[in-house]
Coordinates of C-alpha atoms in Angstrom, one line a residue:
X15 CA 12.1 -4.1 10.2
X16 CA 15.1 -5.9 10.7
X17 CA 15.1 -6.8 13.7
X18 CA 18.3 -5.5 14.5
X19 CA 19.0 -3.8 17.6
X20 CA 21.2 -0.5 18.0
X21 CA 22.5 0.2 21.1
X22 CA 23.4 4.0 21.8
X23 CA 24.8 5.5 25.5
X24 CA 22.5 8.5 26.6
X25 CA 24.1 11.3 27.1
X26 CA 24.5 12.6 30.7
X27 CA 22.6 14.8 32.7
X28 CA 24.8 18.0 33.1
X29 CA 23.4 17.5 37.1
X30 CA 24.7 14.6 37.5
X31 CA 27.9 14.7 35.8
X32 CA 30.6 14.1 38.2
X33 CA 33.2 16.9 38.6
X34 CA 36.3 17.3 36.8
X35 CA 38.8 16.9 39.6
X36 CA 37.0 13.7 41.6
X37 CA 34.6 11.1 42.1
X38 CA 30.9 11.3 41.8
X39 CA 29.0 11.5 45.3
X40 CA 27.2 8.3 45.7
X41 CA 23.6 9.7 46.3
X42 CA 24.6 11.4 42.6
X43 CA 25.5 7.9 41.3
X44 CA 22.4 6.1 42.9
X45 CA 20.5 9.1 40.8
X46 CA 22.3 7.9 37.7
X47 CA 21.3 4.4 38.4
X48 CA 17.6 5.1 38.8
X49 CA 17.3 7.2 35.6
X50 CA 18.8 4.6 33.8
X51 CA 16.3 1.7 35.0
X52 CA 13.8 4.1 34.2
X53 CA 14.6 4.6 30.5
X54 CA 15.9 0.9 30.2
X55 CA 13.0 0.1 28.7
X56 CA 13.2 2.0 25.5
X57 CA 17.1 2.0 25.1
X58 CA 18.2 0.2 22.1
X59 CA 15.4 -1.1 20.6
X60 CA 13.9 -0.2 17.0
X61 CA 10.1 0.2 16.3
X62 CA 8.2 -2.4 15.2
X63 CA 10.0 -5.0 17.4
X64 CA 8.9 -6.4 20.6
X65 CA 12.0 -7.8 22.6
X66 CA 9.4 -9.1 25.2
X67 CA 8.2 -5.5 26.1
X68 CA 4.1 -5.0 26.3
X69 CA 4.2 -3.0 23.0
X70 CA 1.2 -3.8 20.8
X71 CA 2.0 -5.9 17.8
X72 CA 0.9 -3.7 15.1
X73 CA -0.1 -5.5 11.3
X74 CA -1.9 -4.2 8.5
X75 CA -4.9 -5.6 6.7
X76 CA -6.5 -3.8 3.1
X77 CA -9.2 -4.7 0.8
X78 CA -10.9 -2.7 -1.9
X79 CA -13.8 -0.5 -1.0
X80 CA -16.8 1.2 -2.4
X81 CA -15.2 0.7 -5.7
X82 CA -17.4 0.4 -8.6
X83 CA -15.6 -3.3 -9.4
X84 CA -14.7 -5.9 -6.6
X85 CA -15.7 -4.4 -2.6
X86 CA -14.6 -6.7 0.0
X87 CA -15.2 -4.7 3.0
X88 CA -15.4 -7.8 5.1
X89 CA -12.0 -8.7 5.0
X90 CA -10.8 -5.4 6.9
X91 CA -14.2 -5.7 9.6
X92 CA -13.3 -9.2 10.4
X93 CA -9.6 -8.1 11.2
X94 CA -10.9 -5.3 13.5
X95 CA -13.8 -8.2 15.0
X96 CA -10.7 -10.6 15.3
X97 CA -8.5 -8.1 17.5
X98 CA -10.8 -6.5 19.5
X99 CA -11.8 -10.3 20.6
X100 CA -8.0 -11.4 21.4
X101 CA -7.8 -8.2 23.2
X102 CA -10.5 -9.1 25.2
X103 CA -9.0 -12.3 26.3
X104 CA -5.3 -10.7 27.1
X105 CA -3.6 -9.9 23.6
X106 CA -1.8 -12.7 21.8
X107 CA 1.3 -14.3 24.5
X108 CA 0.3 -11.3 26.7
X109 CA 0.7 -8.1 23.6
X110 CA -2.1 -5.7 22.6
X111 CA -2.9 -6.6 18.9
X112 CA -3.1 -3.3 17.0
X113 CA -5.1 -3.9 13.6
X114 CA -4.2 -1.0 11.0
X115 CA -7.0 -0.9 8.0
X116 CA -6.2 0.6 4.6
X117 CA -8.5 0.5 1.3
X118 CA -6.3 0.0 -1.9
X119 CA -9.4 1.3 -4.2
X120 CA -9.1 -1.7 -6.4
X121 CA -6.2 0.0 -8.7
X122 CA -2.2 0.0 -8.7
X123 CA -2.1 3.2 -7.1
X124 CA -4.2 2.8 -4.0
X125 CA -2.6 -0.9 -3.3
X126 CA 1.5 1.0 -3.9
X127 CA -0.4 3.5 -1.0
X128 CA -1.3 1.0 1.4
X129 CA 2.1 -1.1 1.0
X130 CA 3.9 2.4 1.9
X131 CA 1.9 3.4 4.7
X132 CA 2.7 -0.6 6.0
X133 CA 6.1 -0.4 5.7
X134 CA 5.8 3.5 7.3
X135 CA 4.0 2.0 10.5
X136 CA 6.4 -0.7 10.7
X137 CA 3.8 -3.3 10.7
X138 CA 5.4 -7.4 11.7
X139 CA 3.1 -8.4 8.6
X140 CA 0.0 -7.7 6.2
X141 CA -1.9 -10.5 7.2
X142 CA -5.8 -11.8 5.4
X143 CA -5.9 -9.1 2.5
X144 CA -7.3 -9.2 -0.9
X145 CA -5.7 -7.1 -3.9
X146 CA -5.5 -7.3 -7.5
X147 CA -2.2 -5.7 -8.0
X148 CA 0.5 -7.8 -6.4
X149 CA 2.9 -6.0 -8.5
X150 CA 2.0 -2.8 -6.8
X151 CA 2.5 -3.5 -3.5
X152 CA 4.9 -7.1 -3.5
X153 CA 7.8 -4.6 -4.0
X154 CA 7.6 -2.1 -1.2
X155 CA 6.9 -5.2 1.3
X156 CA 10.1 -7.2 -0.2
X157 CA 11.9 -4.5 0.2
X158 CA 11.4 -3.8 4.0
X159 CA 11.2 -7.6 4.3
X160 CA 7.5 -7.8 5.8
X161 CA 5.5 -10.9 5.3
X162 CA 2.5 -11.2 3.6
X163 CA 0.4 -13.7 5.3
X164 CA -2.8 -15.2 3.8
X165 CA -3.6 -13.2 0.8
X166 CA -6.9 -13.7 -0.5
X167 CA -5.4 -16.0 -3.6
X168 CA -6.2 -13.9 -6.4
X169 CA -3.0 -13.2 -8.0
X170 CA 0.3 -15.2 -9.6
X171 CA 2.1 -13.2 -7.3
X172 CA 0.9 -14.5 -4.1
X173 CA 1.9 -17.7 -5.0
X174 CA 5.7 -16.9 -6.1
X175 CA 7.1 -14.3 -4.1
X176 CA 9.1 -15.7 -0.8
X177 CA 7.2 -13.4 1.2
X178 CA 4.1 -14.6 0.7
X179 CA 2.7 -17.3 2.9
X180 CA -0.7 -18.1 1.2
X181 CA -3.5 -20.6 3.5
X182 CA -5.0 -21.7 0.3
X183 CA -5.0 -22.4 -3.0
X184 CA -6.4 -19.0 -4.3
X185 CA -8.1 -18.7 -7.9
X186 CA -6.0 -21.6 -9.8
X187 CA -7.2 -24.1 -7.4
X188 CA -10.6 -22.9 -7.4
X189 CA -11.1 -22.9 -11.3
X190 CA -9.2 -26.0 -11.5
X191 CA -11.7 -27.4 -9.4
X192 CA -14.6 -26.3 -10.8
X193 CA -13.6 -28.2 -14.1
X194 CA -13.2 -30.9 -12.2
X195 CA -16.8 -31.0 -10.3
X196 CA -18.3 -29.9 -13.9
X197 CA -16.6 -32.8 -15.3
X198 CA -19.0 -35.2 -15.3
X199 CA -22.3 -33.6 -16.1
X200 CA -21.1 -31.2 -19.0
X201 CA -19.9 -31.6 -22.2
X202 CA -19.4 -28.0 -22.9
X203 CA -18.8 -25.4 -20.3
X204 CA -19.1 -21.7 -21.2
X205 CA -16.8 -19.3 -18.3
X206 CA -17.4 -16.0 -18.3
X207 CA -14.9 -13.6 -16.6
X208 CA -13.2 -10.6 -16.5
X209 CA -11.0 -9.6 -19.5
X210 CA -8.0 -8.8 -17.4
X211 CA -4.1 -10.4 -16.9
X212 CA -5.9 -11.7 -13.8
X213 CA -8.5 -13.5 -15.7
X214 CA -6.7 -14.7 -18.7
X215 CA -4.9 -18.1 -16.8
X216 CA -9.0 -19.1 -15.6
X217 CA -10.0 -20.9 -19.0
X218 CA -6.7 -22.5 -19.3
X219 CA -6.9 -23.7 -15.4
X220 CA -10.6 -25.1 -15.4
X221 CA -9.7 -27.0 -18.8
X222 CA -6.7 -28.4 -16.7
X223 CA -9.7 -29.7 -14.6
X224 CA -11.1 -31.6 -17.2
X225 CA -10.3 -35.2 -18.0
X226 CA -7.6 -35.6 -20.7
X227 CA -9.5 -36.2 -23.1
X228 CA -12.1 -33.5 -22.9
X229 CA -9.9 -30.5 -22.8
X230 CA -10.1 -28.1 -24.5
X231 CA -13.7 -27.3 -24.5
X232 CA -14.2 -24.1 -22.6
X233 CA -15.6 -21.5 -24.2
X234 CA -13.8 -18.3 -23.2
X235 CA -16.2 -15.6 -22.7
X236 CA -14.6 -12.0 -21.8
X237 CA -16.5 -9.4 -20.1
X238 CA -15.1 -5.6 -18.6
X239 CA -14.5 -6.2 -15.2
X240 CA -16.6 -3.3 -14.3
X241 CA -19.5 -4.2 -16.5
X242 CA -23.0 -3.4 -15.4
X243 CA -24.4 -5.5 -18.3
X244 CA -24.6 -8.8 -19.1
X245 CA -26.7 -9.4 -21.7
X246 CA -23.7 -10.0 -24.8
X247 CA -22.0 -12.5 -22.4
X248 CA -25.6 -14.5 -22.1
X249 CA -26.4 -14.7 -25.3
X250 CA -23.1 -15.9 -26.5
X251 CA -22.7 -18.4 -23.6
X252 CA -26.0 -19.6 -24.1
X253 CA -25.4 -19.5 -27.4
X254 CA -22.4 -21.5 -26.9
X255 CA -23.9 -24.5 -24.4
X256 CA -27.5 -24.8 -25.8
X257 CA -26.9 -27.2 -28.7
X258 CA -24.9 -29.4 -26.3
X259 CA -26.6 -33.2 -26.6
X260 CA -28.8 -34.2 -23.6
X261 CA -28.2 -30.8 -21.4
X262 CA -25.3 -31.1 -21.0
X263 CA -23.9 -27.9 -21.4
X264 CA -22.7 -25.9 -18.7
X265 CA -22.4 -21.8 -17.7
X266 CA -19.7 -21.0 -15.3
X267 CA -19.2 -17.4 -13.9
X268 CA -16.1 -16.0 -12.0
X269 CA -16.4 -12.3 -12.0
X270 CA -16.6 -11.7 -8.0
X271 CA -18.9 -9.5 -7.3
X272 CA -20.4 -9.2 -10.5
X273 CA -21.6 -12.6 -10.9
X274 CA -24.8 -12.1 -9.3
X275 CA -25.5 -9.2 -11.9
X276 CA -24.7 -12.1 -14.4
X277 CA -26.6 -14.6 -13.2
X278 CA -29.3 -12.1 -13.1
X279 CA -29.4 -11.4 -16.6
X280 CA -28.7 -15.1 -17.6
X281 CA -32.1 -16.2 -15.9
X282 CA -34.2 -13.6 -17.5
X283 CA -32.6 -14.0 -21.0
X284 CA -32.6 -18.1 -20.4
X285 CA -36.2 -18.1 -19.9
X286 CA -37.3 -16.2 -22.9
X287 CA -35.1 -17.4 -25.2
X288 CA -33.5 -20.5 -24.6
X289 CA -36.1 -22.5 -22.1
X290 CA -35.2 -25.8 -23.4
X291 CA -32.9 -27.4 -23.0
X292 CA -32.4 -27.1 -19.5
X293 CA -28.4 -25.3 -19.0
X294 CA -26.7 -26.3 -15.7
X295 CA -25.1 -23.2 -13.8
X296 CA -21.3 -23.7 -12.3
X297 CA -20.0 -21.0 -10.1
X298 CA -16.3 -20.3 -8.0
X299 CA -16.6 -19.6 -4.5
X300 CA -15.8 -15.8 -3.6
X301 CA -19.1 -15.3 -6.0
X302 CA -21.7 -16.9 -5.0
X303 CA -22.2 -17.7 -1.6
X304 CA -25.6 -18.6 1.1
X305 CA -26.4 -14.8 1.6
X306 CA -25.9 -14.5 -2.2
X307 CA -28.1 -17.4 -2.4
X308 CA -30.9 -16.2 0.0
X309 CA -30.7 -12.7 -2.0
X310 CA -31.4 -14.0 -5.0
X311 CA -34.9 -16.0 -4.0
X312 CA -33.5 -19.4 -2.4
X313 CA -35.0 -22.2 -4.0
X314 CA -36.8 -20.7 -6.3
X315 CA -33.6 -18.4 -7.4
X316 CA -30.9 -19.0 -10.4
X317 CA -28.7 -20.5 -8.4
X318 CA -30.8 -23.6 -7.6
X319 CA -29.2 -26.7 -8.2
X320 CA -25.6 -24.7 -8.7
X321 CA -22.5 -26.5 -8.7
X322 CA -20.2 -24.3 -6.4
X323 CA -16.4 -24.9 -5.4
X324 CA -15.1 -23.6 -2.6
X325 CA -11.4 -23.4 -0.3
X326 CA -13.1 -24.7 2.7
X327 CA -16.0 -26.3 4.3
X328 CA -19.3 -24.4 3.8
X329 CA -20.1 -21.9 6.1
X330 CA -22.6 -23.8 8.2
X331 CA -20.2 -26.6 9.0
X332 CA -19.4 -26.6 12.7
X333 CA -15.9 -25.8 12.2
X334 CA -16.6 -22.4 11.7
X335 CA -18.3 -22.3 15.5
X336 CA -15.9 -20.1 17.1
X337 CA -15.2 -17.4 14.3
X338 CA -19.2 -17.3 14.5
X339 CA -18.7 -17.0 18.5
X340 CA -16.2 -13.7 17.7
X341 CA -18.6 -12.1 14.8
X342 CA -21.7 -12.7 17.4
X343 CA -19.8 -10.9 20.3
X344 CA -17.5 -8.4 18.7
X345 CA -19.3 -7.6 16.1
X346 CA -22.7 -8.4 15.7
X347 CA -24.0 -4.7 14.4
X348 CA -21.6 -4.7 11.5
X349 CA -22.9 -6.0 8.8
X350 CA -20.2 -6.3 6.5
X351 CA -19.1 -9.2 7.7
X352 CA -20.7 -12.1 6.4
X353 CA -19.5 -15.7 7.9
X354 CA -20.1 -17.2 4.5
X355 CA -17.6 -15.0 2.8
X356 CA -14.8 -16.2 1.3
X357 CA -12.9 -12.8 2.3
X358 CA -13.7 -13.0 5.5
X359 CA -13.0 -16.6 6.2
X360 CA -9.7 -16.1 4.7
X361 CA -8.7 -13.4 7.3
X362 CA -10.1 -15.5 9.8
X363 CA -7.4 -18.4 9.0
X364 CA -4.9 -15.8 8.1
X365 CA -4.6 -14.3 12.1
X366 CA -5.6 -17.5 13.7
X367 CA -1.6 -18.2 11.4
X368 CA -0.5 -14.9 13.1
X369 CA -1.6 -15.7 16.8
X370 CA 0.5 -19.3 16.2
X371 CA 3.6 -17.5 15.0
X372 CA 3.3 -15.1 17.7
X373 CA 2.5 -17.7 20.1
X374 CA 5.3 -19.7 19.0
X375 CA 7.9 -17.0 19.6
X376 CA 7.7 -17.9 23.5
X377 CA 7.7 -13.8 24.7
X378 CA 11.2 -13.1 22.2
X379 CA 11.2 -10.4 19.6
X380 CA 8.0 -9.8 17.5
X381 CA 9.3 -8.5 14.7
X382 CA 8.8 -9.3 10.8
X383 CA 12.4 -10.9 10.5
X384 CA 11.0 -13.2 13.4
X385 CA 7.6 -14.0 12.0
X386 CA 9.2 -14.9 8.8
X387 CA 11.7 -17.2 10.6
X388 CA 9.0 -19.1 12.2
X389 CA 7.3 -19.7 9.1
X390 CA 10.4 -20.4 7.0
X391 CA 11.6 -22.8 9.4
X392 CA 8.5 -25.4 10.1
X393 CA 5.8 -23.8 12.2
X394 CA 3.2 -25.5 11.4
X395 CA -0.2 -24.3 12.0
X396 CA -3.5 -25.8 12.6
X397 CA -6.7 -24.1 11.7
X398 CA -9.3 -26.5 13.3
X399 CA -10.1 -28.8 10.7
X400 CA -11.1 -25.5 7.9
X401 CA -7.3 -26.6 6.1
X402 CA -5.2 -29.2 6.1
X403 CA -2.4 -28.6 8.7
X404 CA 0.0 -26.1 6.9
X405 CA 3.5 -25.3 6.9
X406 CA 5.9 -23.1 4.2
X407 CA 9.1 -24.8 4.3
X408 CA 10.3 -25.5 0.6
X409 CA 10.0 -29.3 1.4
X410 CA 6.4 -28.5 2.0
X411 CA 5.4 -26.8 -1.1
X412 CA 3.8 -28.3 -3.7
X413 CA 5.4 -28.8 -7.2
X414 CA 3.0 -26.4 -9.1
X415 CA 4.6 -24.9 -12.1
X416 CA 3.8 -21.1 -12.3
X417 CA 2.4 -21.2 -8.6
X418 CA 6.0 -22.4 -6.3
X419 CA 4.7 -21.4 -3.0
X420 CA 1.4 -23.2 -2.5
X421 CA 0.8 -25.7 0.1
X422 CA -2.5 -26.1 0.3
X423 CA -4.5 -27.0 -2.7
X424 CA -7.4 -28.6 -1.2
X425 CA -11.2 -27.6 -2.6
X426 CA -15.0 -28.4 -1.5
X427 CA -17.4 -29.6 -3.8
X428 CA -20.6 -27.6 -3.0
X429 CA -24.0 -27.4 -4.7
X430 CA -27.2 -25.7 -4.3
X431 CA -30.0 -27.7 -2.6
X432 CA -33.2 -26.6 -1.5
X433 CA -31.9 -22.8 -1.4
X434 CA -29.3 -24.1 1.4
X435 CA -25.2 -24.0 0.0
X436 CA -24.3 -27.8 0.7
X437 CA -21.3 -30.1 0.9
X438 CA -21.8 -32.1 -3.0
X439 CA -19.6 -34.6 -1.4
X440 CA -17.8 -35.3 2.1
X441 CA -14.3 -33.9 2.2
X442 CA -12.4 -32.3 0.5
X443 CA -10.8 -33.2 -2.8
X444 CA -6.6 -32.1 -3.6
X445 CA -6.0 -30.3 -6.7
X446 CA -2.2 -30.4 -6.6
X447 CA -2.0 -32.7 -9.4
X448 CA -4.2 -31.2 -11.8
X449 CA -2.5 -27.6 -10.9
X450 CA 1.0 -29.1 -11.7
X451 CA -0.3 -29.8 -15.2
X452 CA -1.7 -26.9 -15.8
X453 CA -0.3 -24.9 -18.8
X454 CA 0.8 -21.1 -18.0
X455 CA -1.5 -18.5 -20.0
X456 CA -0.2 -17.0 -23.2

C-alpha cells in the first residue's frame, strides 16, 4: 500500500520473437506494438492504487453487530447508502467507490479480523467506523500504512495514533461537555457507565467540565457493559443525588446502547421510591437520541426535560438536508439507518473527508500513501456547517494532553423539550480548554 510502482518487461511472445540471425518483419513488430498498448494498462502498477485508471477506490467500514453489548449497524448501512449515491452521480473524480463492510463483534478478536481482511483487500482507508479495541486493529493498519479516517471517537487510540484522522472530538469531549452543561443546575451528578479501560477516563473528564471549584463531585457508578439490569446502579445513584439541596442533583448515563435500559429502570424505581425531590437526567449523545426519545413515550417519557450533549447540530437542523436527500433515495427501506444517530452522522462526515481527499488528488494515484499525504499536508475539508472546517496538520491540533491528534473539539448543548431533541443554546461551544486540563485516568 505503498504506493510504489514496479515496473517489470513482459516476456515475449515465442510468435513474435524475431529470428536469431535478422531483423523482426515489420507487420511482426506492429503486432508487438499493439499487444503492448493493449496490456499497458495493467503494467507496473500494484493493487490498491489508482495512477488515474477507472479502477474502483476500494475502503473499508466496520461496526459491531448483533452483539449482546454496543450494535451500531448504521454505521456500515450508511457507508453502503453513501456509495451507491456517488455512484449514481459518476463515482468520486470519475472512480467507482467500492464500500467493503466487516462486523468486528464488539471483541479484540473480531476487530484484529476486520483490520487483516483491510489490509488483505488493500483498501486506500477505513473510513466512519466504530470499535472498542483500537489496540486490536491500530497495529495491522500502521503497519501497512492505511489511514483511519473518522473513527467514531470512542477510544484513546483514535486520538494518538498518526494514522488516525478523527472529525470530532469523540467521548472526552463529549463527557467533558456534559459537565459543563450540568454545571449550573447540579450540585452532585451521579454517571453511570461501563466498568471497562474505556470507561474508567469518563468520571475524571466530566469533572474536568466542572468549574474549579466544584470538582470533584462525581459519583462514579460502575455497571457490566453487558448488563441487562439496572436496578443496583439506580438505587445507588439515586441514592447518591437525592439528599442534594434544592434538586439539584443530577443522574448522567453513558453506556451506549444500554442507557435506555437504564433510564428505564431509573423511572420506575424513581417514582416509587424517591418521588421527591425531583432528580434532573443528563445524558451523552450516541445514547439517547429523537428516535430513542420518541421510543420511550415523547413528552410524557424519562427523558423529558434531559440535558443532552452532542458532536454536532441536532438531527433536524437543516444542515443535515442532503445526507437526509441520500438516506431518502438510496436507502429509504433500511431501517438501520437512523439520521439522528450519532454513528451514522459520523460516517456521513467521515466520506464526505474521503470524497475531498480524493477530489483533491486531481485524477493522480489513489492510494493510502496519497490520501495520507493530503491530509498530513493541509487539506482542509469542509463539512457544510455540521464541524468547524478541519485540517490534521500538527500546527492544527489541539494541545490536549493524552488526546494529541484532535482538532475538533467543538459540542452542542441539547435538551429535551416537548418530546422534540432541541438546540439548549445556539452554537456550538469548544471544549479544547477544558480537555487540556483534564487529568489522565489512574
Amino acid at each position: 500500500m505503498t504506493g510504489r510502482r514496479r515496473t517489470r518487461t513482459p516476456a515475449t511472445p515465442a510468435a513474435l520473437a524475431p529470428a536469431a540471425t535478422g531483423r523482426a518483419p515489420a507487420r511482426l513488430r506492429a503486432a508487438a506494438l499493439t499487444v503492448c498498448a493493449a496490456l499497458a494498462a495493467g503494467c507496473g502498477v500494484l493493487p490498491g492504487t489508482s495512477d488515474g485508471s477507472d479502477s474502483p477506490i476500494t475502503v473499508m467500514t466496520w461496526a459491531p453487530e448483533n452483539t449482546r453489548a454496543t450494535n451500531l449497524p448504521g454505521v456500515p448501512a450508511m457507508a453502503r447508502a453513501y456509495a451507491r449515491w456517488v455512484n449514481a452521480e459518476g463515482g468520486i473524480a470519475g472512480r467507482e467507490l467500492k464500500v467493503i463492510t466487516c462486523n468486528d463483534h464488539n471483541d479484540s478478536g473480531g476487530a484484529a479480523a476486520c483490520a487483516r481482511r483491510a489490509v488483505s483487500q488493500d483498501v486506500v482507508a477505513v473510513v466512519g467506523s466504530y470499535s472498542q479495541h483500537t489496540r486490536s486493529f491500530l497495529s495491522p493498519l500502521e503497519m501497512a500504512g492505511i489511514p483511519y479516517i473518522g473513527g467514531y471517537g470512542v477510544t484513546e487510540g483514535e486520538f494518538t495514533s498518526p494514522l488516525s484522522y478523527p472529525v470530532n472530538g469523540g467521548q472526552p469531549a463529549l463527557v467533558a461537555g456534559m459537565g459543563r452543561q450540568l454545571a449550573g443546575r447540579c450540585s452532585v451528578v451521579a454517571l453511570v457507565r461501563p466498568d471497562t479501560f474505556a470507561g474508567d477516563s469518563l468520571p475524571l473528564l466530566l469533572d474536568a467540565g466542572l468549574p474549579t471549584g466544584r470538582r470533584e463531585s462525581t459519583v462514579d457508578v460502575r455497571a457490566a457493559e453487558e448488563a441487562t439490569d439496572y436496578t443496583r446502579q439506580v438505587r445507588e445513584a439515586l441514592e447518591e443525588v437525592s439528599a442534594a439541596p434544592r434538586g439539584r442533583g443530577c443522574v448522567a448515563a453513558a453506556l451506549g446502547d444500554r442507557t435506555r435500559t437504564f433510564f428505564d429502570s431509573f423511572r420506575r424505581i424513581h417514582a416509587a421510591e424517591h418521588p421527591s425531590p425531583s432528580v434532573r437526567v443528563g445524558a451523552v449523545f450516541g445514547s439517547v437520541d429523537q428516535s430513542t426519545v420518541d421510543s420511550t413515550g415523547g413528552r410524557s417519557g424519562p427523558y423529558e426535560g434531559a440535558q443532552v450533549t452532542g458532536w454536532y447540530p441536532v438531527s433536524s437542523d437543516p444542515r443535515w438536508a442532503q445526507m437526509r436527500r441520500v438516506i431518502g433515495k438510496h436507502a429509504f427501506d433500511d431501517n438501520r439507518i437512523d439520521p439522528s444517530d450519532a454513528g451514522v452522522q459520523t460516517t456521513w462526515i467521515a466520506y464526505t473527508v474521503l470524497r475531498q481527499v480524493i477530489e483533491s488528488l486531481e485524477g493522480g494515484e489513489v492510494s493510502a500513501r496519497a490520501v495520507r499525504n493530503a491530509l498530513d499536508n493541509g487539506l482542509k475539508v469542509g463539512t457544510g456547517g455540521l464541524t468547524p472546517t478541519l485540517s490534521w496538520r500538527f500546527e492544527d491540533m489541539l494541545a490536549v494532553k493524552d488526546y494529541p491528534r484532535v482538532v475538533n473539539a467543538n459540542v452542542t448543548f441539547q435538551t429535551v423539550r416537548d418530546g422534540r431533541l432541541v438546540a439548549a443554546r445556539p452554537g456550538s461551544v469548544s471544549m479544547a480548554e477544558t480537555l487540556e486540563g483534564a487529568p489522565a485516568p489512574g
